[in-house]
Short mmCIF file of C-alpha atoms in Angstrom, two decimals:
data_model
loop_
_atom_site.label_atom_id
_atom_site.label_comp_id
_atom_site.label_asym_id
_atom_site.label_seq_id
_atom_site.Cartn_x
_atom_site.Cartn_y
_atom_site.Cartn_z
CA GLN N 24 -32.48 -7.31 -45.88
CA VAL N 25 -30.80 -9.07 -42.98
CA GLN N 26 -29.18 -6.88 -40.25
CA LEU N 27 -27.13 -7.74 -37.11
CA LEU N 28 -26.38 -5.63 -34.09
CA GLU N 29 -24.19 -6.18 -31.29
CA SER N 30 -24.78 -4.91 -28.06
CA GLY N 31 -23.23 -5.09 -24.29
CA PRO N 32 -20.84 -3.19 -22.03
CA GLY N 33 -18.43 -1.13 -23.41
CA LEU N 34 -15.98 -1.14 -20.33
CA VAL N 35 -15.10 -4.52 -18.58
CA LYS N 36 -12.90 -4.83 -16.04
CA PRO N 37 -9.69 -7.05 -16.13
CA SER N 38 -10.42 -10.77 -14.76
CA GLN N 39 -14.21 -10.49 -15.44
CA THR N 40 -15.99 -11.69 -18.15
CA LEU N 41 -16.97 -9.76 -21.42
CA SER N 42 -20.53 -10.72 -22.64
CA LEU N 43 -21.98 -9.33 -26.11
CA THR N 44 -25.23 -10.19 -27.84
CA CYS N 45 -25.81 -10.22 -31.46
CA THR N 46 -29.34 -9.55 -32.48
CA VAL N 47 -30.63 -10.60 -36.04
CA SER N 48 -33.08 -8.97 -37.62
CA GLY N 49 -34.59 -9.56 -41.33
CA GLY N 50 -33.67 -13.21 -41.12
CA SER N 51 -34.03 -16.31 -38.88
CA ILE N 52 -31.14 -17.68 -37.45
CA SER N 53 -33.01 -21.12 -37.42
CA SER N 54 -32.76 -20.89 -41.36
CA GLY N 55 -29.83 -23.12 -41.82
CA GLY N 56 -26.87 -23.02 -43.74
CA TYR N 57 -25.31 -20.08 -41.94
CA TYR N 58 -22.74 -19.80 -39.45
CA TRP N 59 -23.07 -17.09 -36.85
CA THR N 60 -19.62 -15.75 -36.07
CA TRP N 61 -17.93 -13.36 -33.74
CA ILE N 62 -14.68 -11.65 -35.02
CA ARG N 63 -12.58 -9.25 -33.43
CA GLN N 64 -10.20 -6.24 -34.50
CA HIS N 65 -7.71 -4.87 -31.84
CA PRO N 66 -7.09 -1.14 -32.17
CA GLY N 67 -5.35 -0.49 -35.26
CA LYS N 68 -4.94 -4.16 -36.23
CA GLY N 69 -6.09 -6.77 -38.34
CA LEU N 70 -9.12 -9.23 -37.87
CA GLU N 71 -9.00 -11.92 -35.53
CA TYR N 72 -11.60 -15.07 -36.08
CA ILE N 73 -13.14 -15.87 -32.38
CA GLY N 74 -15.70 -18.53 -33.16
CA TYR N 75 -18.82 -19.48 -34.51
CA ILE N 76 -22.26 -21.05 -33.59
CA TYR N 77 -24.95 -22.88 -35.73
CA TYR N 78 -28.46 -22.60 -35.05
CA SER N 79 -28.40 -26.32 -34.03
CA GLY N 80 -25.93 -25.43 -31.19
CA ASN N 81 -22.65 -27.04 -32.80
CA THR N 82 -19.90 -24.29 -32.04
CA TYR N 83 -16.08 -23.62 -32.84
CA SER N 84 -13.85 -21.47 -31.18
CA ASN N 85 -10.38 -20.21 -31.90
CA PRO N 86 -7.88 -22.58 -30.06
CA SER N 87 -5.87 -19.48 -29.02
CA LEU N 88 -9.09 -18.43 -27.06
CA LYS N 89 -10.91 -21.76 -26.64
CA SER N 90 -10.65 -22.13 -22.94
CA ARG N 91 -12.15 -18.77 -22.45
CA VAL N 92 -14.85 -18.48 -25.21
CA THR N 93 -18.59 -19.60 -24.75
CA ILE N 94 -20.68 -18.82 -27.84
CA SER N 95 -24.34 -19.72 -27.35
CA VAL N 96 -27.84 -19.16 -29.30
CA ASP N 97 -31.13 -18.28 -28.25
CA THR N 98 -33.32 -18.98 -31.61
CA SER N 99 -36.39 -17.84 -29.86
CA LYS N 100 -34.94 -14.11 -29.69
CA ASN N 101 -32.95 -14.50 -32.66
CA GLN N 102 -29.78 -13.62 -30.95
CA PHE N 103 -26.44 -15.28 -30.48
CA SER N 104 -23.87 -14.49 -27.68
CA LEU N 105 -20.42 -14.57 -26.79
CA LYS N 106 -18.75 -14.65 -23.55
CA LEU N 107 -14.86 -14.15 -22.85
CA SER N 108 -13.87 -14.99 -19.31
CA SER N 109 -10.82 -13.76 -17.25
CA VAL N 110 -10.24 -10.79 -19.67
CA THR N 111 -7.10 -8.77 -19.71
CA ALA N 112 -5.91 -5.36 -21.80
CA ALA N 113 -5.06 -7.70 -24.62
CA ASP N 114 -8.74 -8.50 -25.21
CA THR N 115 -9.54 -4.59 -25.72
CA ALA N 116 -11.14 -4.31 -29.16
CA VAL N 117 -13.92 -4.01 -31.58
CA TYR N 118 -15.99 -6.95 -31.63
CA TYR N 119 -17.98 -7.94 -34.79
CA CYS N 120 -20.83 -10.44 -35.26
CA ALA N 121 -21.08 -11.43 -38.84
CA ARG N 122 -23.06 -14.24 -41.01
CA ASP N 123 -20.92 -17.07 -42.51
CA VAL N 124 -22.65 -18.30 -45.70
CA ALA N 125 -22.05 -22.31 -45.56
CA LEU N 126 -18.89 -21.92 -43.66
CA THR N 127 -16.90 -20.83 -46.79
CA ALA N 128 -15.52 -17.57 -45.19
CA ASN N 129 -18.35 -15.49 -46.77
CA PHE N 130 -19.39 -13.11 -44.25
CA ASP N 131 -22.12 -11.44 -46.28
CA TYR N 132 -23.55 -9.37 -43.27
CA TRP N 133 -22.03 -7.67 -40.45
CA GLY N 134 -22.86 -5.85 -37.33
CA GLN N 135 -21.56 -2.49 -36.97
CA GLY N 136 -19.10 -3.69 -34.49
CA THR N 137 -18.89 -2.65 -30.72
CA LEU N 138 -15.70 -1.09 -29.18
CA VAL N 139 -14.84 -3.42 -25.92
CA THR N 140 -12.46 -1.78 -23.37
CA VAL N 141 -10.60 -3.61 -20.63
CA SER N 142 -9.84 -1.42 -18.02
CA SER N 143 -9.90 -1.01 -14.32
CA GLN C 7 -3.39 -20.59 -37.00
CA SER C 8 -0.88 -18.73 -39.55
CA ALA C 9 -2.43 -15.75 -41.22
CA LEU C 10 -2.48 -15.39 -44.89
CA THR C 11 0.13 -13.24 -46.22
CA GLN C 12 -0.68 -9.84 -48.06
CA PRO C 13 1.54 -6.89 -49.07
CA ALA C 14 1.13 -4.01 -46.04
CA SER C 15 0.41 -1.35 -48.82
CA VAL C 16 -0.28 -0.72 -52.32
CA SER C 17 -0.85 2.49 -54.11
CA GLY C 18 -2.26 3.91 -57.39
CA SER C 19 -3.63 6.64 -59.40
CA PRO C 20 -7.04 7.46 -60.02
CA GLY C 21 -7.86 5.31 -63.55
CA GLN C 22 -5.13 2.89 -62.84
CA SER C 23 -5.35 -0.91 -62.19
CA ILE C 24 -3.77 -2.48 -59.15
CA SER C 25 -3.55 -5.91 -57.62
CA ILE C 26 -3.28 -7.26 -54.03
CA SER C 27 -2.00 -10.78 -53.53
CA CYS C 28 -2.95 -13.10 -50.75
CA SER C 29 -0.40 -16.11 -50.33
CA GLY C 30 -1.40 -18.98 -48.45
CA THR C 31 -0.77 -22.85 -48.54
CA SER C 32 -2.43 -25.88 -49.71
CA SER C 33 -4.36 -26.25 -46.45
CA ASP C 34 -6.32 -23.10 -47.28
CA VAL C 35 -6.05 -20.74 -50.33
CA GLY C 36 -4.50 -23.73 -52.63
CA GLY C 37 -7.04 -26.22 -51.42
CA TYR C 38 -10.18 -24.73 -51.58
CA ASN C 39 -12.06 -21.96 -53.92
CA TYR C 40 -13.29 -20.35 -50.64
CA VAL C 41 -11.55 -17.11 -50.97
CA SER C 42 -13.16 -13.90 -50.08
CA TRP C 43 -12.03 -10.44 -50.12
CA TYR C 44 -13.18 -7.60 -47.68
CA GLN C 45 -13.17 -3.67 -47.85
CA GLN C 46 -12.77 -1.87 -44.64
CA HIS C 47 -13.14 2.08 -44.32
CA PRO C 48 -12.15 3.94 -41.13
CA GLY C 49 -14.51 3.29 -38.52
CA LYS C 50 -16.63 0.91 -40.51
CA ALA C 51 -17.19 -2.77 -40.65
CA PRO C 52 -15.85 -4.78 -43.17
CA LYS C 53 -17.68 -5.17 -46.45
CA ILE C 54 -17.58 -8.35 -48.77
CA MET C 55 -16.03 -7.62 -52.24
CA ILE C 56 -15.23 -11.05 -53.71
CA TYR C 57 -16.40 -14.60 -52.42
CA ALA C 58 -15.59 -17.87 -53.66
CA VAL C 59 -12.55 -16.32 -55.52
CA ASN C 60 -14.19 -14.52 -58.02
CA ASN C 61 -17.60 -13.97 -57.30
CA ARG C 62 -19.01 -10.24 -56.75
CA PRO C 63 -21.94 -9.87 -54.58
CA SER C 64 -24.79 -7.72 -55.69
CA GLY C 65 -23.85 -3.89 -55.60
CA VAL C 66 -20.38 -4.51 -55.83
CA PRO C 67 -18.80 -2.60 -59.00
CA ASP C 68 -17.17 -4.88 -61.87
CA ARG C 69 -14.18 -2.69 -61.28
CA PHE C 70 -13.39 -5.47 -58.58
CA SER C 71 -12.35 -8.83 -59.66
CA GLY C 72 -10.83 -12.04 -57.87
CA SER C 73 -8.42 -14.69 -59.20
CA LYS C 74 -6.36 -17.51 -57.71
CA SER C 75 -3.22 -19.47 -59.00
CA GLY C 76 -2.13 -22.29 -56.74
CA ASN C 77 -1.55 -20.95 -53.26
CA THR C 78 -1.97 -17.24 -54.16
CA ALA C 79 -5.32 -15.39 -54.72
CA SER C 80 -5.48 -11.85 -55.99
CA LEU C 81 -8.05 -9.07 -55.94
CA THR C 82 -7.68 -6.45 -58.61
CA ILE C 83 -9.36 -3.23 -58.74
CA SER C 84 -9.23 -1.63 -62.30
CA GLY C 85 -10.27 2.02 -63.02
CA LEU C 86 -9.13 3.20 -59.64
CA GLN C 87 -11.40 5.67 -57.64
CA ALA C 88 -10.81 7.66 -54.73
CA GLU C 89 -13.62 5.93 -52.89
CA ASP C 90 -11.50 2.66 -53.02
CA GLU C 91 -8.98 3.86 -50.69
CA ALA C 92 -9.34 1.61 -47.72
CA VAL C 93 -7.94 -1.63 -46.02
CA TYR C 94 -8.56 -4.97 -47.87
CA TYR C 95 -8.57 -8.22 -46.19
CA CYS C 96 -8.42 -11.66 -47.86
CA THR C 97 -9.82 -14.59 -46.07
CA SER C 98 -9.92 -18.33 -46.83
CA TYR C 99 -11.64 -21.44 -45.56
CA THR C 100 -8.72 -23.94 -44.27
CA THR C 101 -8.61 -27.27 -43.15
CA THR C 102 -7.15 -26.24 -39.47
CA SER C 103 -9.64 -23.79 -38.49
CA PRO C 104 -12.86 -22.58 -40.49
CA VAL C 105 -11.28 -19.42 -41.35
CA VAL C 106 -8.05 -17.48 -41.51
CA PHE C 107 -7.61 -14.00 -42.52
CA GLY C 108 -4.84 -12.17 -44.11
CA GLY C 109 -3.07 -9.47 -42.42
CA GLY C 110 -4.71 -6.48 -44.47
CA THR C 111 -3.34 -4.40 -47.34
CA ARG C 112 -3.82 -0.51 -47.04
CA LEU C 113 -4.69 0.76 -50.58
CA THR C 114 -3.80 4.59 -51.21
CA VAL C 115 -5.26 6.42 -54.15
CA LEU C 116 -2.73 9.16 -54.86
#
């Protein structure tokens, strides 16, 4: 059974960089065919696609966030990470990592989500 | 990227059937058979209920079904149960970005 677990600070100051890691267990990030994805949900709102990384390092980021987003992968640790720079209060959200099967919008496994609050 | 259009809320009584629509364009819902539906209970991560328009993952009750006609996809829940009360999101692959989400539909079981 594949499991994903997000980790990182729950509080980030404005203008700083939000950094989260998703640790994958029960399966290998390098197995191919899966796109490792970040999704966020503002309080009381819907889901927002942040971007993905493939194990080879290919990435995609939502154009609305692209200039601030870096997604990376560490296959040796079976982890992938999200960095979001120059954060503001508008970046306060629950951040989820998820696995997309073959880039078909089929997110079959999700992390539990982690709330990140941007505040001084 | 424009979100897919879902009704804000639907409701039904236990045992009844309800449908939730998800309207898109030929660049997403209408152009690909990659529409998925997710159920989200408060404080929980979304859970996949339907993928590739009408496929149910293992463990999802057969009360849940999906369909598509043109640029509109639908999720139907038959034999409504109290535990089905949740927010439902549709998603689709899209030519403009890998994925677009619907705004979510709150299902109330009366």
